[in-house]
Structure formats: C-alpha cells, structure tokens
XYZ file of C-alpha atoms in Angstrom:
570
model
C 106.835 130.944 63.942
C 104.313 129.093 66.060
C 103.611 130.369 69.520
C 104.861 128.050 72.276
C 101.263 127.699 73.535
C 99.733 127.158 70.082
C 98.874 123.569 71.016
C 96.331 124.958 73.503
C 94.815 127.337 70.953
C 94.648 124.670 68.255
C 93.039 122.151 70.620
C 90.494 124.620 71.967
C 89.449 125.790 68.483
C 89.111 122.211 67.243
C 87.004 121.201 70.231
C 84.869 124.337 69.968
C 83.935 123.768 66.327
C 83.385 120.049 66.942
C 81.152 120.920 69.893
C 79.056 123.443 67.962
C 78.694 120.985 65.067
C 77.652 118.154 67.422
C 75.106 120.420 69.117
C 73.573 121.485 65.794
C 73.396 117.890 64.531
C 71.859 116.809 67.864
C 69.241 119.553 67.537
C 68.408 118.302 64.043
C 68.121 114.725 65.365
C 65.803 115.934 68.143
C 63.506 117.835 65.802
C 63.273 114.998 63.254
C 63.382 112.155 65.827
C 66.390 110.618 64.103
C 68.880 108.065 65.523
C 72.059 106.567 64.074
C 73.206 103.226 65.472
C 76.666 102.185 64.216
C 77.885 98.644 64.832
C 81.438 98.137 63.581
C 82.654 94.540 63.637
C 86.371 94.435 64.369
C 86.902 90.676 64.474
C 84.732 87.609 63.929
C 86.066 84.151 64.633
C 84.348 80.847 65.414
C 80.986 82.481 66.073
C 82.495 85.096 68.431
C 82.398 88.683 67.186
C 84.156 91.708 68.685
C 82.270 94.866 67.763
C 82.622 98.585 68.394
C 79.261 100.305 68.744
C 78.221 103.960 68.653
C 74.804 105.453 69.327
C 74.171 108.944 67.959
C 70.851 110.282 69.160
C 69.906 113.746 70.357
C 70.876 113.070 73.978
C 74.400 111.886 73.187
C 75.070 114.525 70.518
C 73.771 117.472 72.564
C 75.755 116.318 75.589
C 78.920 115.787 73.519
C 78.449 119.271 72.038
C 78.169 120.859 75.490
C 81.179 118.892 76.814
C 83.320 119.920 73.830
C 82.373 123.613 74.042
C 83.083 123.753 77.801
C 86.323 121.789 77.361
C 87.504 124.128 74.602
C 87.048 127.139 76.865
C 88.791 125.391 79.758
C 91.751 124.391 77.555
C 92.038 127.945 76.215
C 91.906 129.234 79.803
C 94.669 126.768 80.742
C 97.018 128.399 78.227
C 97.350 131.338 80.596
C 96.697 129.528 83.899
C 99.386 126.863 83.294
C 101.691 129.246 81.415
C 104.523 129.077 83.945
C 104.298 125.313 84.436
C 107.172 123.222 83.122
C 104.978 120.293 82.055
C 102.185 122.296 80.448
C 102.214 120.181 77.251
C 101.758 117.011 79.284
C 98.902 118.706 81.122
C 97.262 119.579 77.780
C 97.393 116.010 76.520
C 96.056 114.651 79.808
C 93.082 117.034 79.636
C 92.477 116.119 75.992
C 92.562 112.410 76.857
C 90.123 113.111 79.692
C 87.658 114.758 77.299
C 87.984 111.944 74.751
C 87.296 109.339 77.470
C 84.112 111.207 78.376
C 83.058 111.319 74.713
C 83.676 107.571 74.435
C 81.469 106.962 77.441
C 78.674 109.220 76.122
C 78.257 107.718 72.629
C 78.474 104.066 73.746
C 75.300 101.979 73.977
C 77.385 98.952 74.901
C 78.562 98.229 78.442
C 81.924 97.000 77.151
C 82.691 100.260 75.347
C 81.197 102.248 78.246
C 83.771 100.533 80.459
C 86.592 101.768 78.198
C 85.480 105.386 78.621
C 84.694 104.870 82.310
C 88.130 103.408 83.059
C 89.745 106.139 80.977
C 88.003 108.782 83.089
C 89.104 107.134 86.327
C 92.729 106.660 85.286
C 93.242 110.104 83.725
C 91.483 111.807 86.647
C 93.989 110.102 88.975
C 96.889 111.415 86.864
C 95.401 114.924 86.953
C 94.624 114.936 90.697
C 98.259 114.032 91.506
C 99.569 116.555 88.941
C 100.934 118.806 91.712
C 103.049 116.161 93.385
C 102.756 116.306 97.161
C 101.377 114.108 99.921
C 97.970 115.755 99.900
C 97.598 115.203 96.155
C 98.697 111.582 96.442
C 96.168 110.898 99.206
C 93.369 112.646 97.278
C 94.255 110.811 94.066
C 94.270 107.444 95.781
C 90.898 108.134 97.410
C 89.509 109.226 94.026
C 90.677 106.244 92.028
C 89.839 103.631 94.681
C 86.301 104.963 95.068
C 85.804 104.979 91.317
C 87.186 101.443 91.126
C 84.110 100.328 93.065
C 82.020 101.630 90.151
C 84.327 99.893 87.667
C 83.836 96.596 89.487
C 80.051 97.145 89.452
C 80.117 97.644 85.667
C 82.318 94.555 85.255
C 79.847 92.511 87.290
C 76.931 93.857 85.224
C 78.848 92.889 82.054
C 79.271 89.382 83.459
C 75.572 89.309 84.381
C 74.465 90.411 80.901
C 76.668 87.693 79.415
C 73.854 85.254 80.218
C 71.336 87.081 78.041
C 72.955 87.465 74.663
C 74.045 91.096 74.355
C 75.816 93.904 76.161
C 73.719 96.559 74.386
C 71.570 98.072 77.105
C 69.082 99.416 74.536
C 67.946 95.828 73.872
C 66.685 95.522 77.448
C 64.670 98.726 77.596
C 60.929 98.342 78.101
C 61.154 94.837 79.540
C 61.326 93.640 83.117
C 62.279 90.366 84.713
C 63.617 89.302 88.082
C 67.228 89.250 86.826
C 67.111 92.940 85.847
C 66.882 93.842 89.534
C 70.507 92.732 89.986
C 71.612 94.499 86.810
C 70.035 97.846 87.712
C 71.367 97.567 91.298
C 74.922 97.280 89.925
C 74.364 100.187 87.523
C 73.019 102.367 90.377
C 76.092 101.453 92.454
C 78.373 102.510 89.568
C 76.455 105.766 89.127
C 76.634 106.518 92.854
C 80.417 106.091 92.997
C 81.048 108.308 89.962
C 78.587 110.998 91.074
C 79.807 110.887 94.714
C 76.478 110.156 96.369
C 76.328 108.979 99.979
C 78.297 106.905 101.086
C 80.898 107.691 98.382
C 80.870 111.482 98.803
C 84.298 112.075 100.295
C 86.321 111.818 97.091
C 84.703 114.828 95.404
C 86.098 117.599 97.697
C 89.399 115.677 97.866
C 89.723 115.834 94.072
C 90.140 119.632 94.387
C 93.869 118.943 94.741
C 93.973 119.005 90.926
C 94.676 122.271 89.031
C 91.652 124.577 88.806
C 90.991 123.997 85.047
C 90.784 120.258 85.786
C 88.389 120.907 88.663
C 86.284 122.989 86.285
C 86.042 120.053 83.877
C 85.552 117.370 86.537
C 82.818 119.253 88.372
C 80.912 120.559 85.363
C 80.659 118.112 82.498
C 82.925 115.075 82.756
C 83.667 112.693 85.626
C 80.941 113.495 88.160
C 78.233 113.737 85.498
C 79.129 110.338 84.018
C 77.151 108.533 86.736
C 74.073 110.713 86.231
C 74.282 110.247 82.457
C 74.584 106.460 82.825
C 71.459 106.333 84.995
C 69.591 108.602 82.537
C 70.366 106.036 79.849
C 69.046 103.233 82.086
C 66.063 105.300 83.261
C 63.482 103.076 81.542
C 64.623 100.161 83.679
C 64.422 102.352 86.789
C 60.695 102.859 86.201
C 60.076 99.274 87.389
C 62.526 99.553 90.267
C 61.640 100.615 93.820
C 63.703 103.797 94.150
C 62.683 104.890 97.658
C 65.970 103.996 99.361
C 68.279 105.423 96.681
C 66.042 108.503 96.443
C 66.561 109.061 100.168
C 70.343 108.706 99.737
C 70.363 111.275 96.922
C 68.280 113.736 98.926
C 70.542 113.291 101.942
C 73.547 113.993 99.699
C 71.901 117.191 98.480
C 71.056 118.298 102.028
C 74.420 117.297 103.518
C 76.435 119.151 100.860
C 74.346 122.319 101.175
C 74.699 122.300 104.951
C 78.448 121.690 104.795
C 79.047 124.487 102.274
C 77.528 127.027 104.693
C 80.167 126.160 107.308
C 83.192 125.957 104.984
C 85.830 128.681 104.467
C 87.817 127.157 101.606
C 86.607 128.621 98.284
C 87.326 125.491 96.251
C 85.688 123.235 98.832
C 82.551 125.412 98.864
C 82.213 125.102 95.080
C 82.931 121.345 95.275
C 80.181 120.900 97.870
C 77.924 122.994 95.643
C 78.559 120.500 92.829
C 77.766 117.643 95.198
C 74.477 119.318 96.145
C 73.495 119.763 92.485
C 74.390 116.138 91.728
C 72.065 115.082 94.541
C 69.351 117.234 92.952
C 69.864 115.593 89.539
C 69.819 112.099 91.029
C 66.738 112.844 93.142
C 64.614 114.096 90.255
C 65.844 111.177 88.143
C 64.659 108.677 90.764
C 61.364 110.551 90.989
C 60.809 109.594 87.348
C 61.865 112.670 85.318
C 65.054 111.731 83.401
C 64.747 114.511 80.797
C 64.514 117.144 83.550
C 67.605 115.635 85.136
C 69.385 115.821 81.761
C 68.337 119.472 81.321
C 69.736 120.392 84.720
C 72.884 118.408 83.919
C 73.532 120.631 80.890
C 72.622 123.971 82.478
C 74.644 123.123 85.588
C 77.671 122.376 83.401
C 77.614 125.900 81.946
C 77.474 127.931 85.143
C 79.648 125.578 87.228
C 82.490 125.675 84.687
C 82.298 129.489 84.750
C 82.236 129.508 88.550
C 85.424 127.452 88.752
C 87.222 129.576 86.180
C 86.363 132.752 88.129
C 87.522 131.113 91.361
C 90.739 130.097 89.595
C 91.507 133.719 88.689
C 90.840 134.829 92.282
C 93.008 132.077 93.761
C 95.729 132.865 91.200
C 95.750 136.516 92.238
C 95.763 135.651 95.950
C 99.070 133.728 95.655
C 97.170 130.410 95.777
C 95.360 131.264 99.007
C 91.845 129.796 99.031
C 90.513 131.021 102.381
C 87.577 133.371 101.776
C 88.285 135.149 105.083
C 91.430 136.608 103.493
C 89.531 137.912 100.487
C 87.281 140.925 100.242
C 86.558 144.005 98.106
C 87.700 142.176 94.979
C 85.316 144.192 92.824
C 87.869 147.019 92.927
C 90.654 144.830 91.536
C 88.931 142.171 89.397
C 85.729 143.792 88.055
C 85.174 141.500 85.068
C 85.912 138.319 87.045
C 83.556 139.414 89.823
C 80.832 140.123 87.250
C 81.165 136.604 85.818
C 81.317 135.229 89.376
C 77.991 136.901 90.179
C 76.437 135.661 86.906
C 77.381 132.053 87.641
C 76.241 132.305 91.270
C 72.899 133.834 90.326
C 72.386 131.074 87.770
C 73.229 128.516 90.466
C 70.610 130.064 92.758
C 67.970 129.823 90.037
C 67.475 133.567 89.567
C 64.569 134.025 87.134
C 65.550 133.907 83.460
C 69.121 132.833 84.128
C 70.261 129.444 82.874
C 69.716 127.527 86.121
C 66.194 128.883 86.574
C 64.706 126.919 83.664
C 65.796 123.561 85.031
C 65.500 124.210 88.774
C 62.035 125.702 88.623
C 60.750 122.815 86.519
C 62.377 120.322 88.886
C 60.704 121.859 91.931
C 57.314 121.986 90.215
C 57.638 118.386 89.028
C 58.591 117.269 92.532
C 55.645 119.200 94.016
C 53.229 117.573 91.605
C 54.682 114.081 91.905
C 52.643 113.168 94.986
C 55.532 112.174 97.247
C 55.463 112.648 101.007
C 56.240 115.711 103.112
C 59.815 114.581 103.845
C 60.757 114.743 100.144
C 59.007 118.105 99.830
C 60.825 119.540 102.866
C 64.327 118.311 101.914
C 64.015 119.685 98.372
C 62.954 123.162 99.440
C 65.379 123.380 102.375
C 68.223 122.341 100.058
C 67.252 125.108 97.633
C 67.363 127.585 100.520
C 70.790 126.285 101.612
C 72.066 126.724 98.033
C 71.104 130.406 98.064
C 72.523 130.733 101.577
C 76.066 129.573 100.810
C 76.019 131.467 97.500
C 75.262 134.801 99.192
C 77.793 133.989 101.894
C 80.554 133.446 99.327
C 79.614 136.604 97.400
C 79.650 138.623 100.632
C 83.053 137.321 101.745
C 84.718 137.618 98.322
C 83.364 140.941 97.113
C 81.883 142.998 99.958
C 83.730 141.934 103.080
C 86.502 143.958 104.733
C 89.850 144.003 102.974
C 91.671 141.246 104.876
C 94.156 140.253 102.206
C 97.866 139.740 102.694
C 100.403 142.121 101.208
C 102.166 141.736 97.853
C 99.273 140.309 95.880
C 99.437 140.793 92.133
C 95.915 141.532 90.928
C 95.356 141.472 87.210
C 92.938 140.009 84.716
C 94.376 138.084 81.812
C 92.871 138.593 78.349
C 92.954 134.876 77.523
C 91.108 134.009 80.729
C 88.585 136.781 80.083
C 87.807 135.525 76.550
C 87.053 132.002 77.771
C 84.878 133.370 80.585
C 82.867 135.551 78.161
C 81.643 132.495 76.199
C 80.716 130.596 79.366
C 78.997 133.680 80.816
C 76.795 133.910 77.708
C 75.934 130.223 78.074
C 75.250 130.667 81.806
C 72.735 133.398 80.930
C 71.042 132.053 77.800
C 71.878 128.336 77.722
C 68.950 127.287 79.903
C 66.294 129.037 77.828
C 67.818 127.754 74.593
C 67.920 124.151 75.836
C 64.451 124.245 77.406
C 62.908 125.530 74.142
C 64.825 122.882 72.232
C 64.188 119.849 74.452
C 60.516 120.499 75.245
C 58.712 120.811 71.936
C 55.543 121.893 73.750
C 55.419 124.083 76.891
C 55.603 122.140 80.163
C 52.931 123.541 82.460
C 52.392 122.499 86.077
C 49.147 123.821 87.529
C 49.676 124.325 91.270
C 48.057 126.440 94.009
C 49.440 129.928 94.519
C 51.225 129.129 97.795
C 53.063 126.194 96.204
C 54.014 128.322 93.209
C 55.463 130.968 95.526
C 57.233 128.466 97.778
C 60.547 128.457 95.788
C 60.723 132.265 96.002
C 60.034 132.151 99.740
C 62.888 129.717 100.341
C 65.206 131.683 98.045
C 64.671 134.871 100.072
C 64.982 132.966 103.353
C 68.222 131.383 102.127
C 69.622 134.752 101.068
C 68.837 136.238 104.476
C 70.394 133.240 106.234
C 73.534 133.530 104.079
C 73.897 137.185 105.019
C 73.489 136.338 108.704
C 76.121 133.598 108.444
C 78.479 136.134 106.847
C 77.983 139.062 109.201
C 78.064 137.057 112.437
C 81.271 135.203 113.209
C 80.277 132.213 115.306
C 83.844 131.834 116.569
C 83.552 135.000 118.636
C 80.797 133.682 120.898
C 81.048 131.135 123.720
C 79.092 128.245 122.275
C 77.921 125.118 124.009
C 79.733 121.865 123.363
C 76.592 120.402 121.823
C 76.325 123.211 119.255
C 80.045 122.913 118.520
C 79.642 119.188 117.834
C 76.638 119.813 115.553
C 78.531 122.469 113.572
C 81.617 120.244 113.351
C 79.486 117.284 112.288
C 77.740 119.351 109.590
C 80.906 121.047 108.389
C 82.831 117.799 108.003
C 80.351 116.179 105.590
C 78.769 114.111 108.361
C 82.172 112.477 109.064
C 82.106 110.969 105.561
C 85.866 111.456 104.927
C 86.654 109.602 108.174
C 84.363 106.726 107.209
C 85.925 106.522 103.760
C 89.529 106.614 104.949
C 90.764 105.866 108.460
C 87.575 104.287 109.839
C 87.500 101.926 106.870
C 91.040 100.611 107.193
C 92.028 101.644 110.744
C 91.136 98.304 112.347
C 92.826 96.399 109.556
C 96.092 98.150 110.506
C 95.944 96.528 113.934
C 95.143 93.173 112.353
C 98.047 93.480 109.936
C 100.344 94.510 112.814
C 99.314 91.387 114.722
C 99.891 89.203 111.682
C 103.277 90.807 111.184
C 104.331 90.164 114.777
C 103.139 86.559 114.702
C 104.079 85.597 111.157
C 106.759 87.844 109.640
C 108.472 88.786 112.889
C 107.838 85.584 114.871
C 107.523 81.819 114.485
C 105.903 82.155 111.103
C 109.080 83.672 109.700
C 111.186 80.876 111.192
C 108.908 77.944 110.375
C 107.356 78.982 107.046
C 109.919 81.266 105.432
C 113.232 80.099 106.904
C 112.746 76.313 107.214
C 112.927 75.559 103.451
C 116.085 77.665 103.284
C 117.620 75.871 106.279
C 116.708 72.455 104.870
C 118.084 73.133 101.386
C 121.230 74.786 102.747
C 121.874 71.803 105.072
C 121.300 69.402 102.197
C 123.635 71.359 99.945
C 126.312 71.382 102.673
C 125.996 67.594 102.989
C 126.254 67.075 99.234
C 129.179 69.479 99.058
C 131.011 67.590 101.815
C 130.373 64.305 100.049
C 131.636 65.576 96.698
C 134.908 66.892 98.131
C 135.522 63.884 100.407
C 134.086 60.951 98.487
C 137.365 58.878 98.446
C 137.788 59.234 102.230
C 134.149 58.336 102.818
C 134.438 55.320 100.478
C 137.545 54.011 102.269
C 135.985 54.630 105.706
C 132.805 52.757 104.692
C 134.957 49.915 103.298
C 136.923 49.664 106.573
C 133.755 49.793 108.702
C 132.092 47.068 106.616
C 135.256 44.888 106.949
C 135.326 45.400 110.744
C 131.596 44.608 111.118
C 132.006 41.509 108.965
C 134.779 40.225 111.257
C 132.648 40.776 114.343
C-alpha cells in the first residue's frame, strides 16, 4: 500500500534524477561548446506562424539541473514539514507548478515563451504566499504580485517593441546595437529589477516570507528572485553597450541597504530574506560591471547554501512553536546538533569562508571589481557590504546557538529524519558545489594579479565584520539612553530605508483622499442624483405615463374628442 505522502517522495526522486541528468548534459555541452536550438511550429496560417522555442546550452541546462536538485530536496523536506497540513497535496502541486514555470523561463530564448514562465512564477508565488490564509498573508501576496506585474508589463512592452523588428528571439539581437535597443534593454532591466527586488522594488521580498518555509527556500534560492538576474545574464551582451552607472548604483545601494537592515533585525526569516536581497544586489552589481559569468557562478553557489539556510531555519522555527524572534532562541546546539551544524555550514559559505562554496564566487567577484578600474565609491560599498554580511551572520549564529537560554516553555525539540536527509545533500553542495562549478565553468584558471594590501582587503573586512557582529550581539542597544537622532538612524536603517512605506501607504495614501472626495461629490452627492438616478427617474416617469395611457385610453380618447368639439365651437 502506498504511503499517504508518496507523492512527495515520487516527485522529489523524479526531480532529483532529472536535475542530475540536466547538469551532466550541461557539463558535456560546456566542454564541447554544443548548443541545441529547438523551434517547434504549432500553427502556421496566412504567413503568421506560432512557434514554441527551446534553447539548450550549458547555461540553461546547468541552471535547470541546479534548480531541479534543490527543488527535489525542498519537496522531500516538505513531506515532513507539511505533514500535519490538511491541504498538503495541493501544496505539493503548487510547488511543482512553480518549479516547472521556472524551467519554462530558463530554457526559453523567446520573449513570448519567457512571459509564460514569468507569469507562471508570479501567479503561483501569489498562491503560495497566501497559502496560510490571514490578513498578513493577503497583504504580502498582493504586494508581491502587484510588484511583479510591473515586470510583466515591462516584458509585454518589450514584446510590442520587438514586434517592429521581425522576431522575439533575443539571441538574434546579440552583438548589434542601434538606438532602438536602448528602449528594449531599459524595459528588460526594469523587469529584472522587479523580479530580483532591487531598489525601489525591494519591499516585496521580506513580505513574501509569509509563505511556508519550504516555499521561501525555493523563492529565495533558485526560482523567483533569481529569474531577474538570469534574464539580465541572457541579455548581458546588449548591456555592454549600455551606460550602466545609474543601475549599478541602485544595485549597490540594494546590497548595502539589505546588509545594514539585517544587522538591526530580530526576526530570523526576515534576516535571511534581507541576506538574499544583499546577495541579489551583489549579483546585479557584478553583472553591470561587465562580468555575467561571475554573476551566474554566484547565482548557482548562492542557491545551494541559501536553500540549506532556509531549511535549517524552518526546523528551528518548527521546534520553537512557530516563533521567529532570535531573542527567544539560544543554546540550540544542545537540542538540534545536526541542524545547527548545517546552519553553520550554510552561514560560513554565505560569509565566503575559504574553500566553502560561496568563497569561489565571492572572492572572484571582489577581485574582478578591484581590477575593473571603477571609482572609490564602488570599491567602498562592495567591501563594506561584505563586512556587513559577516556581521549579521555572526550575530544570528550568536543569538541562535550561543546566547542565553531565553526560550518559552513546552517546546518540542526533535530532528526529523526526512528533514535531515534533504539537508545532508544541500550541505554537501554548500561545501563542494562552488569548487566543482568553478572548475567546470572556467576552463583555464582565472588569475587577478593585485597588490598584497588589495588581496588581503577581503580578509580584513571579514574579520572586522565578525567583530562588529559580536559587538551587536553582546550589547543590547535598547538598554542605553540613546539620542533621538541615533534612534531615527537605526529605525531608518532597520526599516529598509522606509521602502515598505513607499511601496504601500505612501504610494496610494493620497489617492484614498482623492477617491473619498470623488465619492462624496459623485456617488454620495449630485453626481449620484444627476448621472446615476436621472435616467432611472426619466424612464420610470415615461413608463408611468405609458402605463396610465394604456389603462385609460378610452377615457382619454373621449376627453380629447369632447375638448376638440368644445374648441371647435368656440
């Protein structure tokens, strides 16, 4: 007899073997420089053809392989995490549809088919964010889908713009430049910014944490938020002729803002969400500096350790009766040793600890930025953001594992075997995935020759960030009388530079007053009487007149006859 959760096991095994196969085929394509371009004509009529197009090159196949492997582990993890949920089968199919939408977006070289996957991601992510049905989830889901609709509209406009030039295949426009491509690449950058939550669209990413933790693991590692980065990697040849200074500054500000906010946050899920936002800013920044393959490498390595980080956080939150405040955690190493080990592995990889997965991409990114010849501002923001990453990582580790035991009573600590198995695979990838991918992607060693002080600069900022994180953990700023100015700065930094207020109430607050005025004047005033009620009054009066005539036509006829006779006598 089949187990009641066998649908999860079957789906995870299928995705795992598909992912490994895709990765191996992508590696073969990379080594032999091989590409498959499939154009399937669905309908041709009167010179108009509807085609479905797939592009299988090493980038798409390696990315699909990584997405499938991570998704298989997340689905297997969900078997235990969502075990007590009534609608767990619906949850499984929503997650599977989410992964398939991402695959559709990855293998499409055509903006029309990209839009299918893009819209699928937006719609299914909305269904998953509002999965736990409450007001907070509804608000977060609406913010998520409306922000991503801006990107959908940008892709629709770029489709309409490319309609003038004969094809929606973006690969036909690579290596050429004309004045009209400025508008096309501006729309594509706008779409990428909305999906990857760059400034000014950053507020939806922490709000999307209202979804179940396995969904957050998928969204923040390899699916929705990485779709914008992947789209811009595909269009990177067009970006080489585009002045990227302004959008580079926005990406760096996103990276800096998220790192600063995570150091002042106490919600575990929000800290990891802001960490994702910081890493997305790093990927976008190095992409706009002109290194798309480095951005792609960090995209893959980040997916491994961020998925593991969310799964570990999910176990901790599960054991804490769904409490996410890190101030109520502490000394978890005594209760959840394996989970804490995986938590440390993923955090060390996030920090770029040498020879962990994140080190191979982060170190290359910093060296490429140092040798790119940009100004001191870019240099400073990059290194300070790296220090802030280490700072909030050490702060979280201190609060979760080494802080005083502040937990509430009646917590059921226990590690599930199913969750542990899925975390083992991701922990191995978080340790060895970066070296494997760097050896695979770069056929020859990438060497940046820099002075000694520049080579040591990342280590200096890592140690400074670790010290700062410890200081933030051991000193509670709430205990000291602080000046109003410092309180405002900390509130400003901790609230994502007021980005959620700009994206929500400040955006539509004034329109509420305008709509209230329109309501009072139109719907509740003369407009209601003149515009809405006057046709009703006229037709009802006319119908009353006709009704009176129909029931009294003989009387009216005789009265008219008498009146005409009287007037004729006069």
